[in-house]
Amino acid sequence: MIPIMPVPVHVENRSIGSGMKLHSIQCMRFIAATIVVIYHAYVSFVPSALTAPAVGAAYIFGFGKVGVHIFFVISGYIMYLTSFGRPGRFRTGQFFLRRVVRIYPIYWIFVALYLTTMTIIGIRPALSMTQLLGALALVPPYAPLVIGPAWTLAYEVYFYIAFGLIMVLGALRGTVVLTAVFIGSIALGVLLRPEHPLVAMATNGLLLEFCMGVWVARLTTCHTQPLGVGLLAVTGAVCLYGAGLILGYGQLPSALTWGVPSALLVAGVVILDQRGHTGVMRRFSWLGDSSYVLYLCHILLIEIVMALLRTTGLMPLLLVQMIATTIGCIVFAALFHVVIERPLTTILHRAISPRRTIAGSGKDATDHHIPCTALRRDR
């Protein structure tokens, strides 16, 4: 089986703030997902490579692990924007419904695809009913038993629960309390070093990255940031990423090594986007729509490619295998998104969303965009 490392999780894209679609966030999602696919392709194909990889290649490709940190920050960012960037009171029940509809149906489809394909290939995991149900519900430690990287989705679900319960306090008060709760739980984890999977997850430093994203959203929407701040943030992110590679990214907790620069990167590109400097980001942002599918499908597709190579006896160059597989994953994810994910998600969201018509506009109130200066006040 393919060695599993943290991979990105999906965040919902919407036009936010001034009604502008943030191409920066979409582009970052695509980049983060792609570097993870490249990393997994490397660790999967390198054992059977015709020639030994260059010295240090494994360490360099290990940078792909940063994808999960970028996505955790983006998740916090998007949850704040979609919750407090529109009129109306934050409703915990509606928030939970939207999260369940967005995460689980597509995930369950891929669980079925994994189990079916793995059975055909001959490497299907033997699961008890408890393990299977736990995996379907994304409950630690069962979450990764079918789709290995799905353990990060368990973190995402935990963040949704905490966010939904705490943010009823209001935008500012909720953000402060949410951050305090996560910092407190992480401090307890350092002291107690819990072994139970649920407690270990609830005390993991990765939770701070969600909070970083929430604060990035608040600071970039409630206060106008000059272009120089965006450029400085991106430069700082690049420098910190470089420092982590040079000094050893395993020396410090990943929330510091990768989380902090990821937060700077997201903040920087958002500010650049808000200032109209979209450039290349606009051209590739549409690929970010299928990042969740790319996250779910790439391990399965890599396994299929490996099975085909074993069957046919073909052994292309390592670089050729990696590039071809990565492109194949991107194409498959984009097609699956257009044909299945987007229509299904749209239908399910319409089924659970209250449809209020804005007087005189003929538009659904849930699609009405407001400038960030009109973000509703804290309660």
Coordinates of C-alpha atoms in Angstrom, one line a residue:
M1 CA 0.0 0.0 0.0
I2 CA 1.0 3.6 -0.5
P3 CA 2.6 5.4 2.5
I4 CA 0.0 8.0 3.7
M5 CA 0.8 11.5 4.8
P6 CA -1.5 14.5 5.5
V7 CA -3.3 15.6 2.4
P8 CA -5.5 18.6 1.7
V9 CA -9.1 18.8 2.6
H10 CA -11.8 20.4 0.7
V11 CA -13.2 23.9 1.3
E12 CA -16.2 25.3 -0.4
N13 CA -15.7 28.1 -2.9
R14 CA -18.0 31.1 -3.0
S15 CA -18.0 34.6 -4.1
I16 CA -17.4 36.6 -1.0
G17 CA -16.9 40.0 0.4
S18 CA -17.5 42.5 -2.4
G19 CA -19.0 39.8 -4.6
M20 CA -15.6 38.9 -6.1
K21 CA -14.6 35.3 -6.6
L22 CA -11.2 35.0 -4.9
H23 CA -9.1 33.4 -7.6
S24 CA -6.2 33.3 -5.1
I25 CA -7.9 30.8 -2.8
Q26 CA -8.9 28.6 -5.8
C27 CA -5.4 28.7 -7.1
M28 CA -3.9 27.8 -3.8
R29 CA -6.2 24.9 -3.4
F30 CA -5.1 23.5 -6.8
I31 CA -1.4 24.0 -6.0
A32 CA -1.7 22.4 -2.6
A33 CA -3.5 19.4 -4.0
T34 CA -1.1 19.0 -6.9
I35 CA 2.1 19.0 -4.8
V36 CA 0.5 16.3 -2.6
V37 CA -0.2 14.2 -5.6
I38 CA 3.3 14.6 -6.8
Y39 CA 4.7 13.6 -3.4
H40 CA 2.5 10.5 -3.2
A41 CA 3.4 9.5 -6.8
Y42 CA 7.1 9.8 -5.9
V43 CA 6.9 7.6 -2.8
S44 CA 4.8 5.1 -4.6
F45 CA 6.9 4.7 -7.8
V46 CA 10.4 5.1 -6.4
P47 CA 10.7 1.5 -5.0
S48 CA 10.4 0.1 -8.5
A49 CA 12.3 2.8 -10.3
L50 CA 14.9 1.8 -12.9
T51 CA 17.5 4.0 -11.3
A52 CA 18.0 5.2 -7.8
P53 CA 16.7 8.7 -7.2
A54 CA 19.1 11.5 -6.5
V55 CA 20.4 12.0 -3.0
G56 CA 18.0 14.1 -1.0
A57 CA 15.1 13.7 -3.5
A58 CA 12.9 12.1 -0.8
Y59 CA 13.5 15.1 1.5
I60 CA 12.7 17.6 -1.3
F61 CA 9.6 15.8 -2.4
G62 CA 8.5 15.6 1.3
F63 CA 7.7 19.3 0.9
G64 CA 4.5 18.1 -0.5
K65 CA 3.3 17.6 3.0
V66 CA 2.8 21.3 3.2
G67 CA -0.4 20.9 1.2
V68 CA -2.4 19.9 4.3
H69 CA -1.3 23.0 6.2
I70 CA -2.3 25.3 3.4
F71 CA -5.7 23.6 3.2
F72 CA -6.3 23.8 6.9
V73 CA -5.6 27.5 6.8
I74 CA -7.9 27.9 3.8
S75 CA -10.6 26.0 5.6
G76 CA -10.6 28.4 8.5
Y77 CA -10.6 31.3 6.1
I78 CA -13.6 30.1 4.1
M79 CA -15.6 29.0 7.1
Y80 CA -15.4 32.5 8.5
L81 CA -16.2 34.2 5.2
T82 CA -19.2 32.1 4.3
S83 CA -20.5 32.4 7.8
F84 CA -20.1 36.1 8.5
G85 CA -19.7 37.6 5.0
R86 CA -23.5 37.7 4.3
P87 CA -26.6 39.0 5.9
G88 CA -28.5 37.1 8.5
R89 CA -27.8 35.4 11.8
F90 CA -25.3 32.6 12.0
R91 CA -27.3 29.4 12.5
T92 CA -25.5 26.3 13.9
G93 CA -28.0 23.8 12.5
Q94 CA -27.8 25.2 9.0
F95 CA -24.0 25.4 9.2
F96 CA -23.8 21.7 10.2
L97 CA -26.2 20.6 7.4
R98 CA -24.2 22.4 4.8
R99 CA -20.9 20.9 6.0
V100 CA -22.4 17.3 6.1
V101 CA -23.8 17.7 2.6
R102 CA -20.5 19.1 1.2
I103 CA -18.2 16.5 2.8
Y104 CA -19.9 13.2 3.1
P105 CA -21.8 12.3 -0.1
I106 CA -18.8 12.6 -2.4
Y107 CA -16.6 10.9 0.2
W108 CA -19.0 7.9 0.4
I109 CA -19.0 7.6 -3.3
F110 CA -15.2 7.3 -3.3
V111 CA -15.3 4.8 -0.4
A112 CA -17.4 2.6 -2.6
L113 CA -15.0 3.1 -5.5
Y114 CA -12.0 2.3 -3.3
L115 CA -13.6 -0.9 -1.9
T116 CA -14.7 -2.1 -5.3
T117 CA -11.4 -1.3 -7.0
M118 CA -9.2 -2.7 -4.2
T119 CA -11.3 -5.9 -4.4
I120 CA -10.6 -6.3 -8.1
I121 CA -6.9 -5.5 -7.6
G122 CA -6.7 -7.9 -4.7
I123 CA -5.6 -5.6 -1.9
R124 CA -9.0 -4.8 -0.3
P125 CA -8.5 -4.2 3.5
A126 CA -10.4 -6.6 5.8
L127 CA -12.7 -4.5 7.9
S128 CA -15.2 -5.3 10.6
M129 CA -18.6 -3.6 10.6
T130 CA -17.5 -1.3 13.4
Q131 CA -14.4 -0.2 11.4
L132 CA -16.3 0.3 8.2
L133 CA -19.0 2.4 9.9
G134 CA -16.3 4.4 11.7
A135 CA -14.6 5.1 8.4
L136 CA -17.8 6.2 6.8
A137 CA -18.5 8.5 9.7
L138 CA -14.9 9.8 9.7
V139 CA -14.3 8.9 13.3
P140 CA -10.7 8.5 14.6
P141 CA -9.0 6.0 14.4
Y142 CA -11.2 4.5 11.7
A143 CA -11.2 7.4 9.3
P144 CA -8.1 6.3 7.3
L145 CA -9.0 2.6 7.0
V146 CA -10.5 2.8 3.5
I147 CA -9.1 6.1 2.2
G148 CA -5.8 6.5 4.0
P149 CA -5.6 10.3 3.8
A150 CA -9.2 10.7 5.2
W151 CA -7.8 11.0 8.7
T152 CA -7.3 14.7 7.9
L153 CA -11.0 14.9 7.1
A154 CA -11.6 13.8 10.7
Y155 CA -9.7 16.9 11.8
E156 CA -11.9 19.0 9.5
V157 CA -15.1 17.6 11.0
Y158 CA -13.9 18.3 14.5
F159 CA -13.1 21.9 13.4
Y160 CA -16.6 22.2 12.0
I161 CA -18.2 21.0 15.2
A162 CA -16.1 23.4 17.3
F163 CA -16.7 26.3 14.9
G164 CA -20.5 25.7 14.7
L165 CA -20.9 25.6 18.4
I166 CA -18.7 28.5 19.4
M167 CA -19.3 31.0 16.6
V168 CA -22.8 31.6 17.7
L169 CA -21.1 34.1 20.1
G170 CA -20.5 36.3 17.2
A171 CA -17.7 37.0 14.7
L172 CA -15.1 38.6 17.0
R173 CA -16.1 37.0 20.3
G174 CA -16.5 33.6 18.7
T175 CA -13.1 33.9 17.0
V176 CA -11.4 34.8 20.3
V177 CA -13.1 32.0 22.2
L178 CA -12.4 29.4 19.4
T179 CA -8.7 30.3 19.5
A180 CA -8.6 30.2 23.3
V181 CA -10.3 26.8 23.3
F182 CA -7.9 25.3 20.8
I183 CA -4.8 26.8 22.4
G184 CA -6.0 25.5 25.8
S185 CA -6.7 22.0 24.5
I186 CA -3.3 21.9 22.8
A187 CA -1.6 23.0 26.0
L188 CA -3.3 20.1 27.8
G189 CA -2.2 17.7 25.2
V190 CA 1.4 18.8 25.6
L191 CA 1.1 18.2 29.4
L192 CA -0.9 15.0 29.4
R193 CA 0.2 13.4 26.1
P194 CA -3.1 11.5 25.5
E195 CA -3.1 8.2 23.7
H196 CA -6.8 7.9 22.9
P197 CA -7.2 8.9 19.2
L198 CA -10.2 11.2 19.8
V199 CA -8.4 13.1 22.6
A200 CA -5.1 13.1 20.6
M201 CA -6.9 14.8 17.7
A202 CA -8.6 17.4 19.9
T203 CA -5.3 18.4 21.4
N204 CA -3.2 18.4 18.2
G205 CA -1.3 21.5 17.2
L206 CA -2.7 21.3 13.7
L207 CA -5.9 22.9 15.1
L208 CA -4.1 26.2 15.3
E209 CA -3.9 26.3 11.5
F210 CA -7.7 26.5 11.3
C211 CA -7.6 29.4 13.7
M212 CA -4.9 31.1 11.7
G213 CA -7.3 31.0 8.7
V214 CA -10.1 32.4 10.6
W215 CA -8.0 35.4 11.8
V216 CA -6.7 35.9 8.2
A217 CA -10.3 36.1 7.0
R218 CA -11.2 38.6 9.7
L219 CA -8.1 40.8 9.2
T220 CA -8.4 40.9 5.4
T221 CA -12.1 41.7 5.3
C222 CA -12.6 44.1 8.2
H223 CA -9.5 46.1 7.5
T224 CA -8.2 47.3 4.1
Q225 CA -4.7 46.1 3.6
P226 CA -2.2 47.9 1.3
L227 CA -0.6 46.1 -1.5
G228 CA 2.8 46.2 0.3
V229 CA 1.4 44.1 3.1
G230 CA 0.4 41.4 0.7
L231 CA 3.8 41.4 -1.0
L232 CA 5.5 41.3 2.4
A233 CA 3.4 38.4 3.5
V234 CA 4.1 36.3 0.4
T235 CA 7.8 37.1 0.7
G236 CA 7.8 36.1 4.4
A237 CA 6.0 32.9 3.5
V238 CA 8.6 32.0 0.9
C239 CA 11.4 32.7 3.2
L240 CA 10.0 30.7 6.0
Y241 CA 9.3 27.7 3.7
G242 CA 12.9 28.0 2.5
A243 CA 14.2 28.1 6.1
G244 CA 12.2 25.0 7.0
L245 CA 13.7 23.1 4.1
I246 CA 17.3 24.3 4.9
L247 CA 17.1 23.8 8.7
G248 CA 15.1 20.6 8.6
Y249 CA 11.3 20.7 8.6
G250 CA 11.1 18.0 11.2
Q251 CA 12.9 20.0 13.9
L252 CA 9.8 21.9 15.0
P253 CA 6.1 21.2 15.2
S254 CA 4.6 21.3 11.8
A255 CA 2.1 24.0 12.9
L256 CA 5.1 26.3 13.2
T257 CA 7.3 25.1 10.4
W258 CA 4.5 24.9 7.8
G259 CA 1.4 26.4 9.5
V260 CA 2.7 29.9 10.0
P261 CA 4.1 30.4 6.5
S262 CA 0.9 28.9 5.1
A263 CA -1.1 31.5 6.9
L264 CA 1.2 34.2 5.6
L265 CA 0.9 32.8 2.1
V266 CA -2.9 32.7 2.2
A267 CA -3.1 36.2 3.6
G268 CA -0.7 37.6 1.1
V269 CA -2.4 36.1 -2.0
V270 CA -5.8 37.2 -0.8
I271 CA -4.6 40.8 -0.4
L272 CA -3.0 40.7 -3.8
D273 CA -6.3 39.3 -5.2
Q274 CA -8.4 42.0 -3.5
R275 CA -6.1 44.6 -5.0
G276 CA -6.7 43.2 -8.5
H277 CA -3.4 41.4 -8.9
T278 CA -4.8 38.1 -10.0
G279 CA -2.6 37.4 -13.1
V280 CA -1.8 33.7 -13.4
M281 CA -4.1 32.9 -10.5
R282 CA -7.2 33.7 -12.5
R283 CA -6.1 31.3 -15.3
F284 CA -5.7 28.3 -13.1
S285 CA -8.3 29.1 -10.4
W286 CA -11.0 26.9 -12.0
L287 CA -8.9 23.8 -11.3
G288 CA -9.4 24.5 -7.6
D289 CA -13.0 23.6 -7.9
S290 CA -12.1 19.9 -8.2
S291 CA -9.4 19.9 -5.4
Y292 CA -11.6 17.8 -3.1
V293 CA -12.1 15.1 -5.7
L294 CA -8.3 15.3 -6.5
Y295 CA -7.7 14.7 -2.8
L296 CA -10.0 11.7 -2.7
C297 CA -9.1 10.1 -5.9
H298 CA -5.4 10.3 -6.3
I299 CA -4.4 7.4 -4.0
L300 CA -6.8 5.2 -5.8
L301 CA -5.6 6.2 -9.3
I302 CA -2.0 5.7 -8.2
E303 CA -2.8 2.2 -7.0
I304 CA -4.5 1.4 -10.3
V305 CA -1.4 2.6 -12.2
M306 CA 0.9 0.5 -10.1
A307 CA -1.3 -2.5 -10.7
L308 CA -1.2 -2.0 -14.4
L309 CA 2.5 -1.6 -14.4
R310 CA 2.9 -4.9 -12.5
T311 CA 0.6 -6.7 -14.9
T312 CA 2.1 -5.4 -18.1
G313 CA 5.7 -5.4 -16.9
L314 CA 6.3 -1.9 -18.1
M315 CA 8.7 0.2 -16.2
P316 CA 8.9 3.8 -17.4
L317 CA 11.3 6.3 -16.0
L318 CA 10.3 7.6 -12.5
L319 CA 9.8 11.1 -13.7
V320 CA 7.6 9.9 -16.6
Q321 CA 5.4 7.9 -14.2
M322 CA 5.1 10.8 -11.8
I323 CA 4.2 13.4 -14.5
A324 CA 1.8 11.2 -16.3
T325 CA 0.0 10.0 -13.2
T326 CA -0.3 13.6 -11.8
I327 CA -1.8 14.8 -15.0
G328 CA -4.1 11.9 -15.1
C329 CA -5.3 12.6 -11.6
I330 CA -5.9 16.2 -12.4
V331 CA -7.9 15.4 -15.5
F332 CA -10.0 12.7 -13.8
A333 CA -10.7 15.1 -10.9
A334 CA -11.8 17.9 -13.2
L335 CA -14.1 15.6 -15.2
F336 CA -15.6 14.0 -12.0
H337 CA -16.3 17.4 -10.6
V338 CA -18.1 18.6 -13.6
V339 CA -20.1 15.5 -14.3
I340 CA -20.9 14.3 -10.7
E341 CA -19.7 16.4 -7.9
R342 CA -21.0 19.8 -8.9
P343 CA -24.5 18.7 -10.0
L344 CA -24.9 16.5 -6.9
T345 CA -23.7 19.2 -4.5
T346 CA -25.9 21.8 -6.1
I347 CA -29.0 19.6 -5.7
L348 CA -28.2 18.7 -2.1
H349 CA -27.5 22.3 -1.1
R350 CA -30.8 23.5 -2.7
A351 CA -32.6 20.8 -0.8
I352 CA -31.4 22.0 2.6
S353 CA -31.1 25.8 2.0
P354 CA -33.9 28.2 2.8
R355 CA -34.8 30.1 -0.4
R356 CA -35.7 33.7 0.3
T357 CA -36.1 36.1 -2.6
I358 CA -34.6 39.5 -2.4
A359 CA -37.4 42.0 -3.1
G360 CA -37.2 43.3 -6.6
S361 CA -34.2 41.3 -7.6
G362 CA -35.5 37.9 -8.3
K363 CA -32.3 36.4 -6.7
D364 CA -31.9 34.0 -3.9
A365 CA -30.9 35.8 -0.7
T366 CA -28.3 33.2 0.0
D367 CA -26.5 34.2 -3.2
H368 CA -26.6 38.0 -2.4
H369 CA -23.1 39.4 -2.0
I370 CA -22.2 42.4 0.2
P371 CA -19.1 44.5 0.6
C372 CA -16.8 43.5 3.4
T373 CA -17.5 46.8 5.1
A374 CA -21.0 45.6 5.6
L375 CA -20.0 42.4 7.4
R376 CA -22.6 41.9 10.1
R377 CA -21.6 43.1 13.5
D378 CA -20.6 40.8 16.4
R379 CA -23.5 39.8 18.6

